[in-house]
XYZ file of C-alpha atoms in Angstrom:
546
model
C 29.629 -3.433 7.456
C 28.248 -6.128 9.954
C 26.768 -4.468 13.250
C 26.001 -6.660 16.275
C 23.311 -5.600 18.770
C 24.800 -7.351 21.739
C 23.066 -9.134 24.696
C 19.741 -7.499 24.720
C 16.010 -8.934 25.544
C 15.014 -9.505 22.127
C 11.100 -9.249 22.087
C 10.001 -10.534 18.440
C 7.000 -12.454 18.585
C 6.915 -12.987 14.730
C 9.945 -15.119 15.231
C 8.989 -16.535 18.380
C 11.910 -14.773 20.380
C 11.526 -13.462 24.009
C 15.019 -13.859 25.705
C 18.252 -12.397 25.729
C 20.317 -12.821 22.534
C 21.998 -11.045 19.728
C 20.843 -9.304 16.652
C 23.183 -8.949 13.519
C 22.775 -6.326 10.751
C 24.346 -5.987 7.298
C 23.772 -3.788 4.203
C 20.556 -2.419 6.092
C 18.841 -5.741 6.605
C 18.654 -8.157 9.582
C 21.060 -11.194 9.036
C 21.711 -14.623 10.757
C 24.686 -14.764 12.929
C 27.869 -14.769 11.234
C 29.999 -18.053 10.845
C 32.787 -18.675 13.692
C 35.642 -16.482 13.196
C 33.925 -13.518 11.670
C 33.727 -10.502 14.129
C 31.392 -7.606 13.852
C 32.642 -4.277 12.621
C 30.555 -2.497 15.096
C 28.873 -3.648 18.123
C 26.115 -1.912 20.101
C 25.968 -3.258 23.884
C 22.375 -3.743 24.521
C 22.817 -5.843 27.996
C 19.939 -4.886 29.934
C 17.776 -3.336 27.445
C 14.935 -4.387 25.124
C 15.374 -5.013 21.637
C 12.268 -4.814 19.206
C 11.461 -4.250 15.402
C 10.806 -0.635 14.618
C 6.938 0.438 15.443
C 4.460 0.803 12.987
C 1.568 3.427 13.129
C -1.270 2.315 10.764
C -3.326 5.160 11.197
C -1.972 8.563 11.651
C -2.907 11.971 9.745
C 0.457 13.491 9.042
C 0.166 14.793 5.613
C -2.270 16.036 3.093
C -4.901 19.086 2.553
C -6.665 18.346 5.596
C -3.355 18.680 7.718
C -2.433 21.827 5.955
C -5.624 23.402 6.439
C -5.586 22.745 10.088
C -2.145 24.766 9.928
C -3.895 27.712 8.107
C -6.706 27.642 10.638
C -4.613 27.720 13.614
C -1.284 29.860 12.761
C -1.291 31.063 16.158
C -0.019 27.683 17.215
C 2.886 27.768 14.545
C 3.914 31.222 15.442
C 3.906 30.152 19.321
C 5.803 27.005 18.426
C 8.756 29.039 16.708
C 9.366 31.305 19.594
C 8.544 28.795 22.572
C 8.968 25.176 21.733
C 7.776 22.923 24.220
C 5.520 25.398 25.877
C 2.664 25.516 23.612
C -0.161 23.181 22.471
C 1.581 22.778 19.213
C 4.558 21.120 20.786
C 2.608 18.289 21.762
C 0.984 17.960 18.300
C 4.166 17.377 16.105
C 3.024 20.001 13.792
C 5.688 20.143 10.874
C 6.937 17.492 8.441
C 10.508 17.869 10.395
C 8.879 17.293 14.001
C 6.729 14.567 12.641
C 9.681 12.283 11.522
C 11.921 13.253 14.404
C 9.263 12.795 17.384
C 8.178 9.438 15.743
C 11.687 8.120 15.601
C 12.735 9.346 18.927
C 9.795 6.874 20.208
C 11.236 3.835 17.992
C 8.721 4.168 15.182
C 9.987 3.626 11.637
C 6.865 3.317 9.462
C 3.636 5.551 9.529
C 0.478 5.246 7.433
C -1.293 8.548 6.385
C -4.702 7.025 6.128
C -7.116 9.566 4.287
C -5.379 10.792 1.172
C -7.836 12.208 -1.425
C -7.043 11.030 -5.106
C -7.027 14.590 -6.319
C -4.183 15.763 -3.762
C -2.113 12.469 -3.879
C 0.862 14.499 -5.363
C 0.885 17.201 -2.594
C 0.240 14.469 0.039
C 3.688 12.453 -1.411
C 5.557 15.510 -1.424
C 4.810 16.338 2.175
C 5.706 12.836 3.244
C 8.870 12.813 1.113
C 9.827 15.906 3.392
C 9.123 13.695 6.422
C 12.557 12.621 7.725
C 13.682 9.218 8.794
C 10.421 7.135 8.788
C 8.997 5.068 6.019
C 5.771 6.304 4.659
C 2.492 4.992 3.237
C -0.750 6.077 2.204
C -4.411 4.824 1.923
C -6.408 6.494 -0.953
C -10.038 7.407 0.018
C -12.965 6.139 -2.030
C -16.600 5.792 -1.693
C -18.277 9.131 -2.020
C -17.081 9.726 -5.526
C -19.401 10.205 -8.426
C -17.933 7.410 -10.706
C -17.705 4.647 -8.167
C -21.390 5.367 -6.987
C -22.487 5.786 -10.815
C -20.957 2.374 -11.552
C -22.846 0.588 -8.831
C -25.849 2.370 -9.740
C -25.972 1.277 -13.218
C -25.031 -2.435 -12.179
C -21.667 -2.519 -13.777
C -19.319 -5.683 -13.145
C -17.057 -6.540 -10.318
C -14.453 -6.646 -12.658
C -14.920 -2.971 -13.815
C -15.224 -1.625 -10.718
C -11.756 -3.510 -9.575
C -10.072 -1.786 -12.687
C -11.207 1.635 -11.471
C -9.970 0.791 -8.084
C -6.901 -0.706 -9.398
C -6.135 2.605 -11.405
C -6.876 4.716 -8.249
C -4.508 3.048 -5.887
C -1.662 2.860 -8.667
C -1.845 6.221 -9.745
C -2.056 7.853 -6.548
C 0.833 5.435 -5.248
C -1.082 4.090 -2.408
C -1.015 1.050 -0.291
C -4.563 0.480 0.251
C -8.108 1.985 0.000
C -9.999 3.852 2.747
C -13.812 4.318 2.823
C -14.847 7.191 4.983
C -18.849 7.315 5.930
C -19.566 5.704 2.633
C -22.193 8.021 0.822
C -22.286 10.208 3.549
C -20.595 13.140 2.124
C -22.325 12.790 -1.037
C -25.778 12.809 1.147
C -24.318 15.939 2.981
C -24.326 17.609 -0.441
C -28.353 17.148 -0.733
C -28.890 18.510 3.036
C -28.879 15.290 4.754
C -27.659 15.270 8.165
C -27.639 11.692 9.445
C -26.885 8.781 7.381
C -26.900 5.228 8.543
C -25.574 2.097 6.789
C -28.536 1.037 5.011
C -29.546 4.748 4.023
C -29.490 5.710 0.300
C -27.716 8.322 -1.392
C -29.971 10.850 -3.036
C -29.566 10.680 -6.907
C -27.427 7.851 -6.900
C -29.744 5.225 -5.165
C -26.968 3.332 -3.536
C -26.621 2.564 0.090
C -23.920 3.005 2.487
C -24.061 -0.945 2.583
C -23.719 -1.549 -1.175
C -20.646 0.959 -1.442
C -18.624 -0.821 1.409
C -19.153 -4.047 0.257
C -18.601 -3.122 -3.473
C -15.198 -1.967 -2.364
C -14.499 -4.878 0.017
C -14.760 -7.060 -3.061
C -12.648 -5.038 -5.086
C -9.992 -4.814 -2.635
C -10.306 -8.617 -2.146
C -10.080 -9.574 -5.928
C -7.237 -7.256 -6.548
C -5.322 -8.829 -3.876
C -4.283 -5.697 -1.851
C -3.028 -6.894 1.180
C -4.664 -4.449 3.723
C -8.415 -4.966 4.143
C -10.592 -2.197 2.853
C -10.010 0.458 5.870
C -13.520 1.604 7.077
C -14.613 4.808 8.786
C -18.082 3.811 9.805
C -21.327 5.791 9.668
C -22.478 8.128 12.474
C -19.017 8.671 14.218
C -19.351 10.142 17.516
C -23.135 9.953 17.741
C -24.382 8.094 20.939
C -26.480 4.811 20.152
C -26.328 5.683 16.529
C -22.675 5.048 16.479
C -22.603 1.803 17.994
C -25.439 0.656 16.027
C -23.635 1.384 12.640
C -20.333 -0.302 13.699
C -22.303 -3.253 14.816
C -24.146 -3.375 11.328
C -20.692 -2.945 9.517
C -18.986 -5.881 11.319
C -21.807 -7.790 10.649
C -21.613 -7.089 7.037
C -18.089 -8.634 6.922
C -19.541 -11.889 6.138
C -16.392 -13.655 6.434
C -13.861 -11.487 4.312
C -11.578 -9.344 6.106
C -12.412 -5.703 7.033
C -10.504 -3.004 9.083
C -12.725 -0.713 11.005
C -10.908 2.543 12.029
C -10.846 4.341 15.632
C -13.603 2.476 17.055
C -13.402 4.431 20.173
C -15.545 6.959 18.598
C -18.321 4.136 17.957
C -18.288 2.922 21.452
C -20.963 5.377 22.897
C -24.515 4.339 24.353
C -27.263 6.697 25.440
C -27.812 5.278 29.126
C -27.644 7.169 32.019
C -28.997 11.019 32.799
C -26.553 12.498 30.397
C -27.728 10.008 27.550
C -24.044 9.105 27.048
C -22.455 5.910 28.165
C -20.148 3.020 27.510
C -20.574 0.419 25.048
C -17.051 -0.428 25.272
C -17.576 -3.986 26.554
C -20.465 -4.632 24.168
C -18.452 -3.562 21.003
C -15.167 -5.610 22.451
C -17.232 -8.633 22.659
C -18.438 -8.154 19.071
C -15.000 -7.879 17.903
C -13.971 -10.960 19.659
C -16.446 -12.949 18.054
C -15.773 -11.715 14.517
C -12.508 -13.047 13.426
C -12.496 -11.483 9.948
C -12.221 -8.032 11.558
C -9.433 -6.154 12.546
C -9.816 -2.496 14.457
C -7.562 0.395 15.549
C -8.785 2.538 18.830
C -8.305 6.252 18.356
C -7.526 6.602 22.056
C -8.768 9.768 23.334
C -5.980 11.583 25.522
C -6.520 15.040 27.637
C -5.584 18.289 26.361
C -5.386 20.651 23.177
C -5.572 19.081 19.722
C -7.356 19.508 16.356
C -9.884 17.152 14.596
C -9.106 16.492 10.714
C -11.487 14.284 8.787
C -12.736 13.690 5.570
C -16.095 12.988 6.984
C -17.828 16.331 5.986
C -21.180 15.272 7.556
C -19.721 14.611 11.009
C -17.280 17.280 11.165
C -20.116 19.923 10.383
C -22.004 18.538 13.293
C -19.125 18.496 15.626
C -18.128 22.182 14.622
C -20.427 23.399 17.526
C -18.020 21.809 19.973
C -14.830 23.608 18.376
C -12.182 24.900 21.031
C -10.912 27.467 20.421
C -14.325 28.576 18.477
C -13.305 28.479 14.721
C -13.541 25.926 12.265
C -13.404 24.896 8.571
C -15.876 22.765 6.690
C -15.247 22.230 2.967
C -17.040 20.641 0.260
C -15.712 19.377 -3.203
C -16.057 16.392 -5.470
C -15.998 12.885 -3.378
C -15.455 13.569 0.003
C -14.985 17.117 1.449
C -13.911 17.446 5.120
C -13.598 19.575 8.210
C -10.848 20.961 10.591
C -12.181 21.191 14.257
C -9.946 22.184 16.913
C -10.638 20.345 20.198
C -9.801 20.519 23.804
C -10.122 17.432 25.674
C -10.657 17.970 29.271
C -10.028 15.531 32.370
C -12.866 17.142 34.421
C -15.479 16.614 31.505
C -17.821 13.858 32.054
C -17.906 13.722 28.046
C -14.320 13.552 27.515
C -13.318 11.497 30.414
C -15.613 8.666 29.441
C -14.286 8.703 26.125
C -10.785 8.220 27.379
C -12.080 5.004 29.514
C -13.963 3.615 26.588
C -10.694 3.712 24.478
C -8.731 1.854 27.258
C -11.926 -0.735 27.688
C -11.457 -1.626 24.003
C -7.708 -2.019 24.168
C -7.744 -4.089 27.390
C -11.091 -5.948 26.551
C -10.221 -7.292 22.744
C -8.496 -10.348 23.673
C -6.040 -10.654 20.464
C -3.197 -8.131 20.162
C -2.840 -8.873 16.543
C -6.402 -7.752 15.906
C -6.289 -4.454 17.842
C -3.796 -1.485 16.721
C -2.270 1.199 18.651
C -3.692 4.572 17.528
C -4.871 7.977 18.564
C -6.082 8.676 15.163
C -3.764 11.431 15.119
C -4.300 14.083 15.840
C -8.139 13.611 16.437
C -8.319 11.610 19.655
C -4.583 13.019 20.698
C -1.631 13.824 19.408
C 0.737 10.755 18.534
C 3.239 12.297 21.074
C 0.940 11.027 23.916
C 1.742 7.281 22.726
C 4.287 6.761 25.825
C 1.819 7.639 28.393
C -0.767 4.968 26.560
C 1.922 2.441 26.897
C 2.143 2.981 30.329
C -1.872 2.665 30.781
C -1.977 -0.490 29.015
C 1.007 -2.123 30.649
C 0.462 -0.864 34.461
C -2.821 -1.054 36.388
C -1.568 1.183 38.948
C -1.071 3.903 36.246
C -4.617 3.592 35.238
C -5.880 3.804 38.829
C -4.238 6.825 39.332
C -5.660 8.634 36.394
C -8.895 7.138 37.244
C -8.802 8.947 40.707
C -8.688 12.366 38.744
C -11.866 11.638 36.796
C -14.949 12.993 37.911
C -16.815 10.388 40.285
C -19.693 10.031 37.862
C -17.512 8.713 35.105
C -15.744 6.266 37.335
C -19.415 4.668 37.730
C -20.017 4.522 34.033
C -16.955 2.314 32.859
C -15.739 -1.057 33.806
C -12.088 0.144 33.748
C -11.428 -0.101 37.371
C -12.513 -4.066 37.199
C -10.163 -4.675 34.423
C -7.064 -6.466 35.752
C -5.268 -6.890 32.486
C -1.577 -5.586 31.965
C -0.111 -5.744 28.392
C 3.224 -7.837 28.311
C 6.099 -6.846 26.226
C 5.227 -9.445 23.718
C 1.578 -8.206 23.386
C 3.064 -4.530 22.919
C 5.561 -6.103 20.380
C 2.719 -7.782 18.546
C 0.068 -5.079 18.599
C 2.976 -2.432 17.245
C 5.308 -4.515 15.205
C 4.373 -7.967 13.973
C 0.670 -7.476 13.373
C 0.807 -4.492 11.384
C 3.269 -5.704 9.382
C 0.999 -8.534 8.449
C -2.121 -6.323 8.041
C -0.272 -4.247 5.615
C 1.199 -6.894 3.694
C 4.864 -5.743 4.299
C 6.741 -8.911 5.391
C 10.477 -7.210 5.297
C 9.382 -5.240 8.527
C 7.755 -5.707 12.135
C 10.351 -8.401 13.007
C 14.194 -9.154 13.539
C 14.349 -12.559 11.373
C 16.797 -12.755 8.612
C 15.857 -10.620 5.418
C 13.838 -7.953 7.400
C 14.772 -4.486 6.935
C 17.159 -3.343 9.927
C 14.483 -1.078 11.485
C 15.277 -1.571 15.000
C 14.111 0.019 18.548
C 15.916 -0.447 21.790
C 14.652 0.746 25.047
C 15.624 0.816 28.546
C 13.040 -0.900 30.722
C 12.067 0.136 33.984
C 8.819 0.758 36.166
C 7.980 3.753 34.176
C 6.702 2.637 30.963
C 5.953 6.221 29.561
C 9.813 6.857 30.184
C 10.776 3.731 28.657
C 8.861 4.156 25.300
C 9.111 7.922 25.282
C 12.677 8.242 24.560
C 14.426 5.057 22.768
C 18.024 4.073 23.960
C 18.818 3.466 20.216
C 16.838 3.339 16.801
C 18.297 2.077 13.562
C 16.471 2.763 10.559
C 17.633 0.451 7.433
C 20.821 -0.538 9.670
C 21.860 3.391 10.243
C 21.743 4.607 13.889
C 19.653 7.546 13.901
C 18.559 7.972 17.329
C 20.744 7.718 20.604
C 19.425 8.391 24.119
C 15.999 9.691 22.895
C 17.836 12.206 20.458
C 18.093 12.137 16.750
C 21.711 11.849 15.704
C 21.411 11.325 11.866
C 19.069 12.746 9.455
C 17.991 10.670 6.601
C 14.758 9.870 4.565
C 12.731 6.937 3.957
C 10.433 5.916 1.279
C 6.774 5.315 0.605
C 5.477 2.155 0.493
C 3.058 1.497 -2.463
C 1.190 -0.962 -4.735
C 1.143 -0.851 -8.242
C -1.989 -3.067 -9.470
C -2.495 -3.014 -13.381
C -5.982 -2.169 -14.513
C -7.238 -3.131 -17.952
C -6.206 -0.701 -20.734
C -9.723 0.104 -21.278
C -10.116 1.688 -18.130
C -7.393 4.143 -18.739
C -9.226 5.079 -21.677
C -12.602 5.312 -20.128
C -10.994 7.774 -17.333
C -9.358 9.671 -19.832
C -12.516 10.489 -21.376
C -14.276 10.958 -17.970
C -11.687 13.399 -16.408
C -11.679 15.533 -19.708
C -15.434 15.687 -19.425
C -15.471 16.574 -15.696
C -12.578 18.647 -15.277
C -10.900 19.336 -18.749
C -7.728 17.578 -17.780
C -6.158 14.002 -18.859
C -6.141 11.518 -16.160
C -2.409 11.620 -16.375
C -2.967 15.005 -14.056
C -4.040 12.751 -11.314
C -0.913 10.571 -11.262
C 2.130 10.772 -9.157
C 5.141 10.293 -11.429
C 8.363 8.735 -10.196
C 10.473 11.877 -10.812
C 7.913 14.152 -8.968
C 9.531 13.896 -5.512
C 12.966 15.098 -6.140
C 14.786 11.966 -4.401
C 16.297 8.939 -5.950
C 14.194 5.668 -5.829
C 11.317 7.568 -3.600
C 8.986 4.404 -3.584
C 9.220 0.826 -2.695
C 6.699 -1.035 -4.320
C 4.794 -3.923 -2.402
C 3.541 -6.831 -4.392
C -0.297 -7.521 -4.433
C -1.121 -11.154 -3.260
C -1.758 -13.713 -6.081
């Protein structure tokens, strides 16, 4: 069936389109305009509307052990949501797999990446993602605190051997890339270390955080994994130390791509009487000057949420600020983790400055293809706050109103009132469509050229950008109309995007011995098989670069 989206304002920076025109869809993909004489079987009138590719979220914690631990820690949110949807903190979080898929789709998002999947719980994460409707999903598998990797580095094993181990981990867990979280920090935490810098050494292993990051960066590059190593830097949230750590990590890229996660949490200085200040401008300047670096923001927004992270060390430190006053810190081989509820308050000097720092970074990083739209859901805020963030980026007047509601002491500490930049529709489409597709190595999405998957979001433009991006007029997923007027009208399920790099067979034999020695299990128990998800064709393999 041929579908015509007629007469909309097509914003497709990947193909240089920013004008009124048509988009044609057939058999789930975008196609060129048909030859004269062929009429569309279905026409969707988009006159006066904005047409973009479906949005892509590269960093959102939507599945896996940490997410489920948060559900266990906060059952009152779940019960309250069941009886009073829309009236509880939970209604803003998107708590269940069902809610997650529906709410993303309503906003025009069609692909979401879970960025912190432990190799040992990969099957659980994929089962949960398979139960998330409409959107396509992907995962990043976590390495960098595991015994085998640190032992291999300590023993001076070859780059090829380490690349084989990374290849096996990515392939067996069905991941789309590799994440490194406070490299060596969780391992050091087990030895009672409470602050771990980029050049500190993990006790018993004798390897530094820098060595771990550089080793994984090399392996990801050599394997042709499209997405650069995704790094959660040391000292998250520590004033002074956080900005020093991210600066050291950026300088360590040395010309090879690195992606740095939720950098808002690393923009903290120690100036002022409260010993807490913004270093957003300095960090933005460093990113602007280092072309091999890409970043996502981790924007803080006001209200109740819950922080979940595999950074066991920093979550333990942050548990003192839990609101409500309960938390879970857990430890196991490789990264442990923590779940800490957080209520970001507009009248709090610290929370309000965090909010301002995130926006400073969004607005001062010049290239929208190198900065990505995230709240580190749910850590900085639930993804359901995205419409308000779009409005803050696109409308200086909206920012001014929010600033007026903040403590005056915060306004004095931020450069935000002086920043005049307002994102354009093309910049929004670049940041949330074209650039994420390129970063992930998925050229079949993020644009509206012929051959792209027909993931399309259509919006009603207006002065109120939050209303515009909060409820899409239409959303097509693989050519199927799934959202009309901000409401899901058809349920369907997407697939998981994965890589399948091939490790040397000798590594598989070695890992069988290793897992049998450590766990009394074969390595196959840690692999995600095709038939485990109970759906036909649940995975789509993305090729590695040659």
